[in-house]
Short mmCIF file of C-alpha atoms and ligand atoms in Angstrom, two decimals:
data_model
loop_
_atom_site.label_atom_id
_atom_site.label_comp_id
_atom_site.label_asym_id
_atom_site.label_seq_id
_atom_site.Cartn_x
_atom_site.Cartn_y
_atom_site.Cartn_z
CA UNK A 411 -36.67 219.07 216.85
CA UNK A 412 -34.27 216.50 215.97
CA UNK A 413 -35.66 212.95 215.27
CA UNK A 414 -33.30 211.19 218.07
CA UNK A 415 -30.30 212.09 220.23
CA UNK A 416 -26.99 210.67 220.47
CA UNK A 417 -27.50 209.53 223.77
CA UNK A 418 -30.69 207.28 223.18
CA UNK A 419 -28.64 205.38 220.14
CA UNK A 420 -25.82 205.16 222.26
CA UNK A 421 -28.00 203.31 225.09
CA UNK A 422 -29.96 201.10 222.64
CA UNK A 423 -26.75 199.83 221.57
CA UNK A 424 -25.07 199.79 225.01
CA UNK A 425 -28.57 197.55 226.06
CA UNK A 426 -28.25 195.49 222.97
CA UNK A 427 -31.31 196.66 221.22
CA UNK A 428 -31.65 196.40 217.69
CA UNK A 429 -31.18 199.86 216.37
CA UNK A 430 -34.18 201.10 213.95
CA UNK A 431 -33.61 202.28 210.26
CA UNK A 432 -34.64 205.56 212.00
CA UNK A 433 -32.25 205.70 214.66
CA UNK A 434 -29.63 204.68 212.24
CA UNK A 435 -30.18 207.36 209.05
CA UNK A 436 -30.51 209.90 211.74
CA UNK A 437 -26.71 209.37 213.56
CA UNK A 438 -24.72 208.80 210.17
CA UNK A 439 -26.12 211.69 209.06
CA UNK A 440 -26.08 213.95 212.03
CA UNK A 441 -22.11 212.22 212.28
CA UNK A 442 -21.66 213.62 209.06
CA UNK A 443 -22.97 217.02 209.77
CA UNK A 444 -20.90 217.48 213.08
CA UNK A 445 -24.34 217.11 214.83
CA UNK A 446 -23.01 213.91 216.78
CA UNK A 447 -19.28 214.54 217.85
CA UNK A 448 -16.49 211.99 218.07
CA UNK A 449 -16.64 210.75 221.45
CA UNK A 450 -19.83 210.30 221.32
CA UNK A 451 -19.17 208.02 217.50
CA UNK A 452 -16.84 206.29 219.44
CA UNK A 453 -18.45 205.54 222.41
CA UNK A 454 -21.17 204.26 219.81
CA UNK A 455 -18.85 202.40 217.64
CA UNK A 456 -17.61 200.38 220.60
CA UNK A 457 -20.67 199.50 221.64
CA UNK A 458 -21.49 197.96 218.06
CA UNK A 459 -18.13 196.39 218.63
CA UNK A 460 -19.22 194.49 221.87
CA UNK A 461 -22.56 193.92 220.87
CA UNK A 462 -22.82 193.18 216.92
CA UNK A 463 -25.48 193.94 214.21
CA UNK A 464 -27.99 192.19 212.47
CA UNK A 465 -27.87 191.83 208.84
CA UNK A 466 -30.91 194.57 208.31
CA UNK A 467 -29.09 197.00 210.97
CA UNK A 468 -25.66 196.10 208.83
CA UNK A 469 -27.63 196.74 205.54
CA UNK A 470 -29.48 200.00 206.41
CA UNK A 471 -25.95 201.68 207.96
CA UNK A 472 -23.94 201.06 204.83
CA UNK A 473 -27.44 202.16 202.89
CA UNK A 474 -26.81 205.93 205.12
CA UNK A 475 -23.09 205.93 204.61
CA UNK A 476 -23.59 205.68 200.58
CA UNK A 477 -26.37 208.13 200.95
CA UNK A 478 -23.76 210.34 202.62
CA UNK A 479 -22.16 211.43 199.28
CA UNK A 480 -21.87 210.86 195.70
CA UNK A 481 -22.52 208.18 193.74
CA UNK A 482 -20.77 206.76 190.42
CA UNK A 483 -22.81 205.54 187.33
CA UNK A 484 -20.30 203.76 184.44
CA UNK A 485 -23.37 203.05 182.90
CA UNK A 486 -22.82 204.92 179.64
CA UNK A 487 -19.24 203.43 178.64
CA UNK A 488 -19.03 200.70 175.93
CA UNK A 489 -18.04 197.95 178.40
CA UNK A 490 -19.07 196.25 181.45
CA UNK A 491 -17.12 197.46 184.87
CA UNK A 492 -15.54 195.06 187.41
CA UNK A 493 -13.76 195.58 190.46
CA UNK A 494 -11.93 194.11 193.38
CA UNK A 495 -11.21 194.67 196.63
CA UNK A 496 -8.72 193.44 199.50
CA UNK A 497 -9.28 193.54 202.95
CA UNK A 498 -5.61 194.31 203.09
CA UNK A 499 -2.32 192.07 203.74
CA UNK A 500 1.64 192.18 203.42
CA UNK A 501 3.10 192.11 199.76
CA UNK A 502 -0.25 192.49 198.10
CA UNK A 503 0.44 193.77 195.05
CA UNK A 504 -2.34 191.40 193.28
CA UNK A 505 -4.36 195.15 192.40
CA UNK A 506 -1.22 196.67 190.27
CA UNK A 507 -1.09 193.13 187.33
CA UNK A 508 -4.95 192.22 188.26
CA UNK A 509 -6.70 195.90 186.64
CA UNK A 510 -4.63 196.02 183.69
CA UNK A 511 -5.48 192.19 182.87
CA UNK A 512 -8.72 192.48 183.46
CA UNK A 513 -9.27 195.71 181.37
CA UNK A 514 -6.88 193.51 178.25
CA UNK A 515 -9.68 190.97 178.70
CA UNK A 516 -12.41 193.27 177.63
CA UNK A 517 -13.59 194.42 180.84
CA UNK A 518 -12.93 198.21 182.54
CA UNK A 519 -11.73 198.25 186.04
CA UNK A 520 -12.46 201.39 188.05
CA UNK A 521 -9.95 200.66 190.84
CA UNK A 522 -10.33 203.57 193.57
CA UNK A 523 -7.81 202.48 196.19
CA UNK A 524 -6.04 203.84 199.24
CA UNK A 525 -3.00 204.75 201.22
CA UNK A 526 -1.52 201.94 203.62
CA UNK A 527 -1.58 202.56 207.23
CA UNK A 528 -0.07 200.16 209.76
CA UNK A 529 1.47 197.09 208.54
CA UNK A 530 -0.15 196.49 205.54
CA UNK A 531 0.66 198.45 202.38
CA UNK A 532 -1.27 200.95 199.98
CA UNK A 533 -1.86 200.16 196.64
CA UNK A 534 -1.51 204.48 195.94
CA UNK A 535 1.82 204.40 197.57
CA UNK A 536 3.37 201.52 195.55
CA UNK A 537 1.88 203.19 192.82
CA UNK A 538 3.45 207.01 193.39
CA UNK A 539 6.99 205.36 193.39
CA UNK A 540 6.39 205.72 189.77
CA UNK A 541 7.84 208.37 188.22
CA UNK A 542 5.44 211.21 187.49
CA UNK A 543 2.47 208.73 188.31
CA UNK A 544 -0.69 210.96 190.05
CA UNK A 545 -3.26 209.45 191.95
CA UNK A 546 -6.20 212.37 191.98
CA UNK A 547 -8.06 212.42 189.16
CA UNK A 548 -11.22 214.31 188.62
CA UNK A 549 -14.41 212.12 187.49
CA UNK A 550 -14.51 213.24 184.30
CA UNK A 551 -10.30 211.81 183.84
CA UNK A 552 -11.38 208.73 185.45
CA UNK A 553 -14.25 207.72 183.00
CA UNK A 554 -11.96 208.67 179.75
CA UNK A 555 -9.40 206.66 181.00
CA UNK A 556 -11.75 203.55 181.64
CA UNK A 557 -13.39 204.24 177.77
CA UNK A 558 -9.41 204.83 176.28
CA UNK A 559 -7.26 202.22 178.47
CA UNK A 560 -9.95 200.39 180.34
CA UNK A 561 -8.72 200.49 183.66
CA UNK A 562 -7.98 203.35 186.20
CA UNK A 563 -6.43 203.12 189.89
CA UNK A 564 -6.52 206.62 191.70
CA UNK A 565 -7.28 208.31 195.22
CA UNK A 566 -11.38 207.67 196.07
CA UNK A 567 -13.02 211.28 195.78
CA UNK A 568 -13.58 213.32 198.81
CA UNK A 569 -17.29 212.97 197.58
CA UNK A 570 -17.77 209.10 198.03
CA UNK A 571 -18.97 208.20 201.57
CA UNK A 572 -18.10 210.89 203.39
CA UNK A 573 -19.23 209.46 206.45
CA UNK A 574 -17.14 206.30 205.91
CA UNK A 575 -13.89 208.67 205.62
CA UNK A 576 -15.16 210.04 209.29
CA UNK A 577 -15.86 207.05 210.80
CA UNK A 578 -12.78 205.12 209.72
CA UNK A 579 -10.04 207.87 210.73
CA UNK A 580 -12.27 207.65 213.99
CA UNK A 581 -11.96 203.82 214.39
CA UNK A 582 -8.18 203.36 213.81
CA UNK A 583 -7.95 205.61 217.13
CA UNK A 584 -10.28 204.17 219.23
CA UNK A 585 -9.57 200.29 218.74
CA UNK A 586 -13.22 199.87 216.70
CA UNK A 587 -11.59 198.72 213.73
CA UNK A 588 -12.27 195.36 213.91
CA UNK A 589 -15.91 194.83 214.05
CA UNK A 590 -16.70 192.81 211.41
CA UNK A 591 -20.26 195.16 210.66
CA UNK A 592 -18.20 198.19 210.49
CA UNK A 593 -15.52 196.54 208.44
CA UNK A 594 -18.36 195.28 205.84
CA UNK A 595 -20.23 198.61 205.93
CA UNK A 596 -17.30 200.73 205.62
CA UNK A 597 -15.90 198.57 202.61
CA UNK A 598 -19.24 198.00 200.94
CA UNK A 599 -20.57 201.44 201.16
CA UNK A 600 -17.41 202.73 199.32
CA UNK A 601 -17.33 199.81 196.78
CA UNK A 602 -21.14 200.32 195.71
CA UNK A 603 -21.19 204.03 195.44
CA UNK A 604 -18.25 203.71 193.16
CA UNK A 605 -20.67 202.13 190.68
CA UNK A 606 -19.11 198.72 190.03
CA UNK A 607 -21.43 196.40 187.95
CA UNK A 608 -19.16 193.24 189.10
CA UNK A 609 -17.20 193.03 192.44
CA UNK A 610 -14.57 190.37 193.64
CA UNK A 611 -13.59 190.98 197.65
CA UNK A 612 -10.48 189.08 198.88
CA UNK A 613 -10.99 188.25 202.24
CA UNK A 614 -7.90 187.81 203.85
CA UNK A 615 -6.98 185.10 206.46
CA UNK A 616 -4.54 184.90 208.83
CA UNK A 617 -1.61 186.12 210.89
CA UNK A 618 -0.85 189.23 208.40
CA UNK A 619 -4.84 190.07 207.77
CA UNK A 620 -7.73 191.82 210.17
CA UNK A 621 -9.25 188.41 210.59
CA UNK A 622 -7.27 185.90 212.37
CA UNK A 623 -8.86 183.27 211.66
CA UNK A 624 -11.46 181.36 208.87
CA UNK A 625 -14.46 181.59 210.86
CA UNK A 626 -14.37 185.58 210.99
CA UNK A 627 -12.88 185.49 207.85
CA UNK A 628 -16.17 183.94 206.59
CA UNK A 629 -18.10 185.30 208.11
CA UNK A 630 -16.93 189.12 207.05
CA UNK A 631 -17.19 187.51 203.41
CA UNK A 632 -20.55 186.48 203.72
CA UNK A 633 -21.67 189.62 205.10
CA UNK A 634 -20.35 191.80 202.33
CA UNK A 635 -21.51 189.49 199.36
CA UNK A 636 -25.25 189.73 201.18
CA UNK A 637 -24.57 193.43 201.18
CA UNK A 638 -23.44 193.40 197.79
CA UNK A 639 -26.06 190.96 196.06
CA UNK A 640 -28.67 193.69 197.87
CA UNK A 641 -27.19 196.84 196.12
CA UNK A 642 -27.69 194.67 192.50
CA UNK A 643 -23.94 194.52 192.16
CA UNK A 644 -22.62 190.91 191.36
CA UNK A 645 -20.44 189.87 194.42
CA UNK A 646 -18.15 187.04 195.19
CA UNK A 647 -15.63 186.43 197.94
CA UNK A 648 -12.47 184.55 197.36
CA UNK A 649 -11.01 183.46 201.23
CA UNK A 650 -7.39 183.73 200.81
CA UNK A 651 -4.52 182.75 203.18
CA UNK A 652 -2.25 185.53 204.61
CA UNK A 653 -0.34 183.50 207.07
CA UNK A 654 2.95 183.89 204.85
CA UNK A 655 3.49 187.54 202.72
CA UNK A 656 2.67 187.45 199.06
CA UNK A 657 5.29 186.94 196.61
CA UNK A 658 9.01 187.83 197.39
CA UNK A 659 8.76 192.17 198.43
CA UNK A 660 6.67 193.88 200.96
CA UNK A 661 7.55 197.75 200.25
CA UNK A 662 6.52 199.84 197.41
CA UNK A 663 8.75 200.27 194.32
CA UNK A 664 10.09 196.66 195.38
CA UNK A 665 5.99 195.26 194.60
CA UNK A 666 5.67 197.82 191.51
CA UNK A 667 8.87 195.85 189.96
CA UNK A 668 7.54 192.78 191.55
CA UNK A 669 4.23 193.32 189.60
CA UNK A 670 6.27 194.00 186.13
CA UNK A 671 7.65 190.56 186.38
CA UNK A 672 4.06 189.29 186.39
CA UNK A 673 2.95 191.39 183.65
CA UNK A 674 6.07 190.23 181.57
CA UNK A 675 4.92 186.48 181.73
CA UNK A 676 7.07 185.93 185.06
CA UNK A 677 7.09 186.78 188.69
CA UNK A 678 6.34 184.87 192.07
CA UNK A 679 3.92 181.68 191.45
CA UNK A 680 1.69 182.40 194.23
CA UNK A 681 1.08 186.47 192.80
CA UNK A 682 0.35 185.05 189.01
CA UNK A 683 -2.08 182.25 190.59
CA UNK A 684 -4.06 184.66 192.79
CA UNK A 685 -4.12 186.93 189.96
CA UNK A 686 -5.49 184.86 187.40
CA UNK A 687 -7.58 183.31 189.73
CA UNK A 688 -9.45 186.65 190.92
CA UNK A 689 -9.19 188.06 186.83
CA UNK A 690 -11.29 184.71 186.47
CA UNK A 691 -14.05 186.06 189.17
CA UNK A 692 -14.59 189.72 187.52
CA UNK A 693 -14.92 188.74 183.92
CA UNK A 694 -17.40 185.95 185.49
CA UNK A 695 -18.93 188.55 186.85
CA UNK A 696 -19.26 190.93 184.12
CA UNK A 697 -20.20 188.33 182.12
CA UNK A 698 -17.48 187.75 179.81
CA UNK A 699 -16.44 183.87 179.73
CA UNK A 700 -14.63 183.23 176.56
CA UNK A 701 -11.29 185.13 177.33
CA UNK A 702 -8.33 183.06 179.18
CA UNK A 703 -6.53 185.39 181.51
CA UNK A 704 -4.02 183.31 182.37
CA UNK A 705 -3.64 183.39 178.63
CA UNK A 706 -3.45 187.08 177.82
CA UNK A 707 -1.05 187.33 180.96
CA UNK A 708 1.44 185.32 179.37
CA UNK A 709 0.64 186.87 175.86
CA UNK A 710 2.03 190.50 177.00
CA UNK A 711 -0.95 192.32 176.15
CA UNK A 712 -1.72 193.19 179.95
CA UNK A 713 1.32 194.48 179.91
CA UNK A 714 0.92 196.79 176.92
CA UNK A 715 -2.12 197.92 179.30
CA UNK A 716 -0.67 198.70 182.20
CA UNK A 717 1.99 200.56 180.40
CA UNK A 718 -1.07 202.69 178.89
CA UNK A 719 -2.26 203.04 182.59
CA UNK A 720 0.29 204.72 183.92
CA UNK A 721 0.72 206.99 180.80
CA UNK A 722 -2.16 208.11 181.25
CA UNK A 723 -1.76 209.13 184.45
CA UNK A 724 1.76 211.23 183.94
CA UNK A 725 3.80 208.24 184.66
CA UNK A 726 6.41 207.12 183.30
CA UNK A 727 6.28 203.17 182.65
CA UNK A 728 9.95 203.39 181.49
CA UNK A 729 12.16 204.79 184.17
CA UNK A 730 13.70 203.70 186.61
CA UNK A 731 11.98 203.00 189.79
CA UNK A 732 13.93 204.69 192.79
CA UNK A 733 15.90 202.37 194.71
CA UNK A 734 16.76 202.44 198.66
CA UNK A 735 20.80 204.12 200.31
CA UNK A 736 21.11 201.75 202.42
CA UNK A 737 20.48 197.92 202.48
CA UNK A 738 21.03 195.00 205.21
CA UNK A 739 21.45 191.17 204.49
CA UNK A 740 19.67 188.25 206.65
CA UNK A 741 21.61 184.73 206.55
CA UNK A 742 20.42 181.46 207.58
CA UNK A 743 21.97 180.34 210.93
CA UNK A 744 21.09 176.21 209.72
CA UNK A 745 20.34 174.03 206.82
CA UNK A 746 16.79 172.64 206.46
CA UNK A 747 13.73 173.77 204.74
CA UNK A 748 12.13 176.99 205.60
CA UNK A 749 9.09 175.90 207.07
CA UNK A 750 7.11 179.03 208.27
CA UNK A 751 7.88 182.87 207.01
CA UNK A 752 5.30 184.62 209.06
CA UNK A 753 2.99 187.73 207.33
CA UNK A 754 3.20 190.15 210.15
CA UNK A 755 6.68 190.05 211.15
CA UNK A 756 7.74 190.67 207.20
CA UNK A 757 5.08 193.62 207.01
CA UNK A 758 5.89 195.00 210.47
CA UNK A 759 9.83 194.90 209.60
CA UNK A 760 9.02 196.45 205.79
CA UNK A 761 7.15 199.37 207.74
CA UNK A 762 9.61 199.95 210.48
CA UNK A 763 11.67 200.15 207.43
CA UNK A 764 9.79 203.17 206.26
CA UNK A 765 7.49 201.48 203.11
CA UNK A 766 4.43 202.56 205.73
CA UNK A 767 3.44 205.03 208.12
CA UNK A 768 2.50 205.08 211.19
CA UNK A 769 0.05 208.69 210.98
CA UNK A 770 -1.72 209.46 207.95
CA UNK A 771 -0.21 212.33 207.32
CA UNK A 772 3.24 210.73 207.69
CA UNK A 773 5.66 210.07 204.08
CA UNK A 774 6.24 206.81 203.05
CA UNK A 775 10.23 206.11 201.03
CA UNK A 776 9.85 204.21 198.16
CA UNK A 777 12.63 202.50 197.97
CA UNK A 778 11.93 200.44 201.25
CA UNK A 779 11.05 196.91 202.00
CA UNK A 780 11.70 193.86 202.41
CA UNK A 781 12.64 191.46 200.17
CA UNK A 782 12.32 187.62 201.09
CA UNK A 783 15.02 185.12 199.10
CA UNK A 784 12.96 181.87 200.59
CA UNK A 785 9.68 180.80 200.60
CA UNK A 786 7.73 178.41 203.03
CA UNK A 787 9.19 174.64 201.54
CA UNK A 788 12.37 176.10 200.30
CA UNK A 789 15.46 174.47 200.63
CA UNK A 790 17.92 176.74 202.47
CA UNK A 791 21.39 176.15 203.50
CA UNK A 792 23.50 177.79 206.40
CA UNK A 793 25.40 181.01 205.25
CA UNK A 794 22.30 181.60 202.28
CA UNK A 795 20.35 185.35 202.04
CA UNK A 796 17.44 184.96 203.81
CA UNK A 797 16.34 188.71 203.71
CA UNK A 798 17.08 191.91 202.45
CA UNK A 799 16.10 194.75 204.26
CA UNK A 800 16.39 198.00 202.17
CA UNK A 801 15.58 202.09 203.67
CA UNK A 802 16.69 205.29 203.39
CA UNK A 803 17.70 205.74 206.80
CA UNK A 804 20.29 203.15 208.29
CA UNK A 805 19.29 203.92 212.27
CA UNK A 806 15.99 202.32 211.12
CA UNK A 807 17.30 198.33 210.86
CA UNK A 808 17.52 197.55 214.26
CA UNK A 809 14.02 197.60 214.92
CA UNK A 810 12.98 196.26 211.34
CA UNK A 811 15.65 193.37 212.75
CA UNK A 812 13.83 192.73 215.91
CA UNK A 813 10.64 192.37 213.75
CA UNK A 814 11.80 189.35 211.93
CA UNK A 815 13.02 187.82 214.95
CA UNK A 816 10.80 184.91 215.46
CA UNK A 817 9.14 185.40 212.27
CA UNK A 818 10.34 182.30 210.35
CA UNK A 819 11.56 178.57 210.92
CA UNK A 820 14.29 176.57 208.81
CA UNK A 821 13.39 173.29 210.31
CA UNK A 822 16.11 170.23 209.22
CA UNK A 823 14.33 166.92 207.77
CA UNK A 824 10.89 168.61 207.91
CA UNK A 825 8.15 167.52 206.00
CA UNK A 826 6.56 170.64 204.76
CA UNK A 827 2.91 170.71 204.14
CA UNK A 828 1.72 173.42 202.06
CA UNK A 829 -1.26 176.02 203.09
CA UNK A 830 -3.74 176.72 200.06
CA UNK A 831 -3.55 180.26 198.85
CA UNK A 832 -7.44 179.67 197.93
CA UNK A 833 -9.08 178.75 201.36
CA UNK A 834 -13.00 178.98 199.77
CA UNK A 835 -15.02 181.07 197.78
CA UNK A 836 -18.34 182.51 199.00
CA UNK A 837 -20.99 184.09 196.41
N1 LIG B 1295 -10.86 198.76 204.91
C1 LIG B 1295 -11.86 199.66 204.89
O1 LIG B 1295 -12.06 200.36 203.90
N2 LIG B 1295 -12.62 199.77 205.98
C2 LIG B 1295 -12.46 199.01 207.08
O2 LIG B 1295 -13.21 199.16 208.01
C3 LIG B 1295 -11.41 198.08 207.08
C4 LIG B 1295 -10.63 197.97 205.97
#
């Protein structure tokens, strides 16, 4: 006979009990097995929604959804590993410049990302608007490439936390996404299976992130570096704003190019200074402290790496990257200084634009987006390109329009105060 049932778990929670390492080894796994079905995950996942989770409870669920599948080991190549991951905003491209710097600094970067969904984008689509560029790689392809070129960014395995791959597609359709123990659990499980020695997590904070505001923000970080620290992999949290989009695109080849200026020594300030500043954290954490990144950045060897990267994986670093049919301009309707450009309005208009999807199983174009011709404490005068909205398929603007409307303020004799990029740093 079965150790628990459903049910019982279910109450516990529902009653606020603390759940036993028992009660939770049994449901992941029976979840896993098709033992426990969906409504009864759901009805489960809401009630750890309502009611929270200690740290242990937190601790011993990620422990089951690890145990679930596979594990990684990078232990045998010739360099130490560091990753990083973002809990996700609009025109974060940071990933695409971050592994191949960090990998030209000495250190190999096993990068398994994922597809966007909702307004935030996917570090797999931006990269697939790459000619020839493949995402699945087997895990023999993915440790040659991190021993030959240092740093890899493909599709996670169907093997790593196959519970967490349940549970999440679960969550997005039942409105449990945003507990902040199934956010750490579901994150953590899949970073520390992957096998990372180091791991930098970029908390985002604001109106285009998952947490709203600092408080949750923190207190998400805090949970996953305790998770982390636990495992034996070396964790820090960088709290970063995502009140305004990164850079000047939200879309996908628009941040690929985006990410090329970078790598040439160029690009948007605020990308290059949260790259650099996160490259910083995972050679910290792998231990290497004599290498400058924001040296080698401007030196062009990054470059030469991610050009290696994407070879590697049957891209082609050289050709062109596909463009949008159709495109729409935004003027200002005053003079002033743009004094807000608001995260989820850009992301919401670059995915009504097509750059996201709305179903998993739906195609993203890669030519959409938005491009942004102002940032927050930028001059603008009446009659300038504020926007430049950029799809396949014209009958999409309207709504990608009535996205932005409200979305940004050109204020005249404003005095602009500046939000840090870098709220705090937990570890
Ligand atoms: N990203 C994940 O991988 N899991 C979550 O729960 C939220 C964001």
């Amino acid at each position: 006979m079965a150790a628990h049932d459903a049910v019982e778990v279910i109450s516990a929670k529902r009653d606020r009990a603390e759940l036993t390492d028992s009660q939770i080894d049994w449901v992941i796994d029976a979840y896993t097995r098709g033992d426990v079905a969906d409504e009864q995950m759901s009805s489960l996942a809401m009630a750890i929604l309502l009611n929270g989770m200690n740290r242990r409870e937190i601790a011993r669920w990620t422990d089951a959804m690890i145990a679930s599948g596979e594990r990684m080991d990078f232990s045998g190549l010739s360099r130490p590993t560091a990753d990083k991951h973002s809990t996700g905003g609009v025109g974060d491209k940071i990933t695409l410049p971050l592994a191949p710097l960090v990998a030209a600094c000495g250190v190999a970067v096993p990068q398994l990302s994922g597809r966007g969904l909702g307004h935030t984008g996917g570090t797999l689509d931006k990269l697939e608007s790459v000619p020839g560029w493949r995402a699945v790689l087997s895990n023999e392809e993915m440790v040659a490439q991190l021993e030959s070129v240092g740093a890899v960014i493909c599709a996670a395995g169907e093997g790593l936390a196959p519970a967490d791959k349940k549970l999440y597609a679960l969550r997005d359709v039942t409105g449990t996404v945003e507990a902040i123990p199934l956010i750490a659990s579901s994150i953590m499980s899949k970073k520390i299976a992957e096998g990372t020695g180091a791991l930098v997590l970029d908390v985002k904070v604001g109106t285009g992130a998952f947490m709203k505001d600092l408080d949750r923000a923190r207190e998400l970080a805090e949970t996953m570096v305790e998770l982390g620290k636990g495992a034996g992999v070396r964790t820090v949290a960088l709290l970063t704003d995502m009140s305004t989009p990164l850079g000047r695109t939200a879309g996908n080849a628009i941040e690929v190019a985006e990410s090329m200026e970078v790598l040439a020594g160029g690009g948007p300030a605020d990308v290059v200074e949260l790259t650099v500043a996160l490259a910083a954290e995972m050679l910290a954490g792998a231990g290497v402290t004599d290498v400058d990144p924001a040296e080698v950045l401007a030196s062009g060897r990054a470059m030469d790496t991610w050009k290696a990267m994407i070879r590697a994986q049957d891209g082609d670093p050289d050709a062109e990257l596909p463009g949008a049919r159709e495109s729409h301009t935004v003027t200002a309707t005053s003079s002033g200084t743009l004094t807000r450009l608001d995260a989820m309005a850009v992301g919401l208009s670059a995915w009504r634009l097509g750059a996201g999807r709305a179903r998993k199983e739906d195609p993203v174009q890669a030519g959409a987006g938005v491009v942004w011709h102002a940032r927050p404490g930028d001059p603008v005068r009446e009659g300038d390109t504020l926007f430049t909205l950029l799809t396949d398929e014209p009958e999409r603007f309207d709504r990608a329009l009535a996205s932005l409307e409200g979305g940004y303020d050109i204020e005249a004799d404003a005095t602009f105060e500046p939000t840090p990029l870098i709220h705090d740093r937990i570890g």
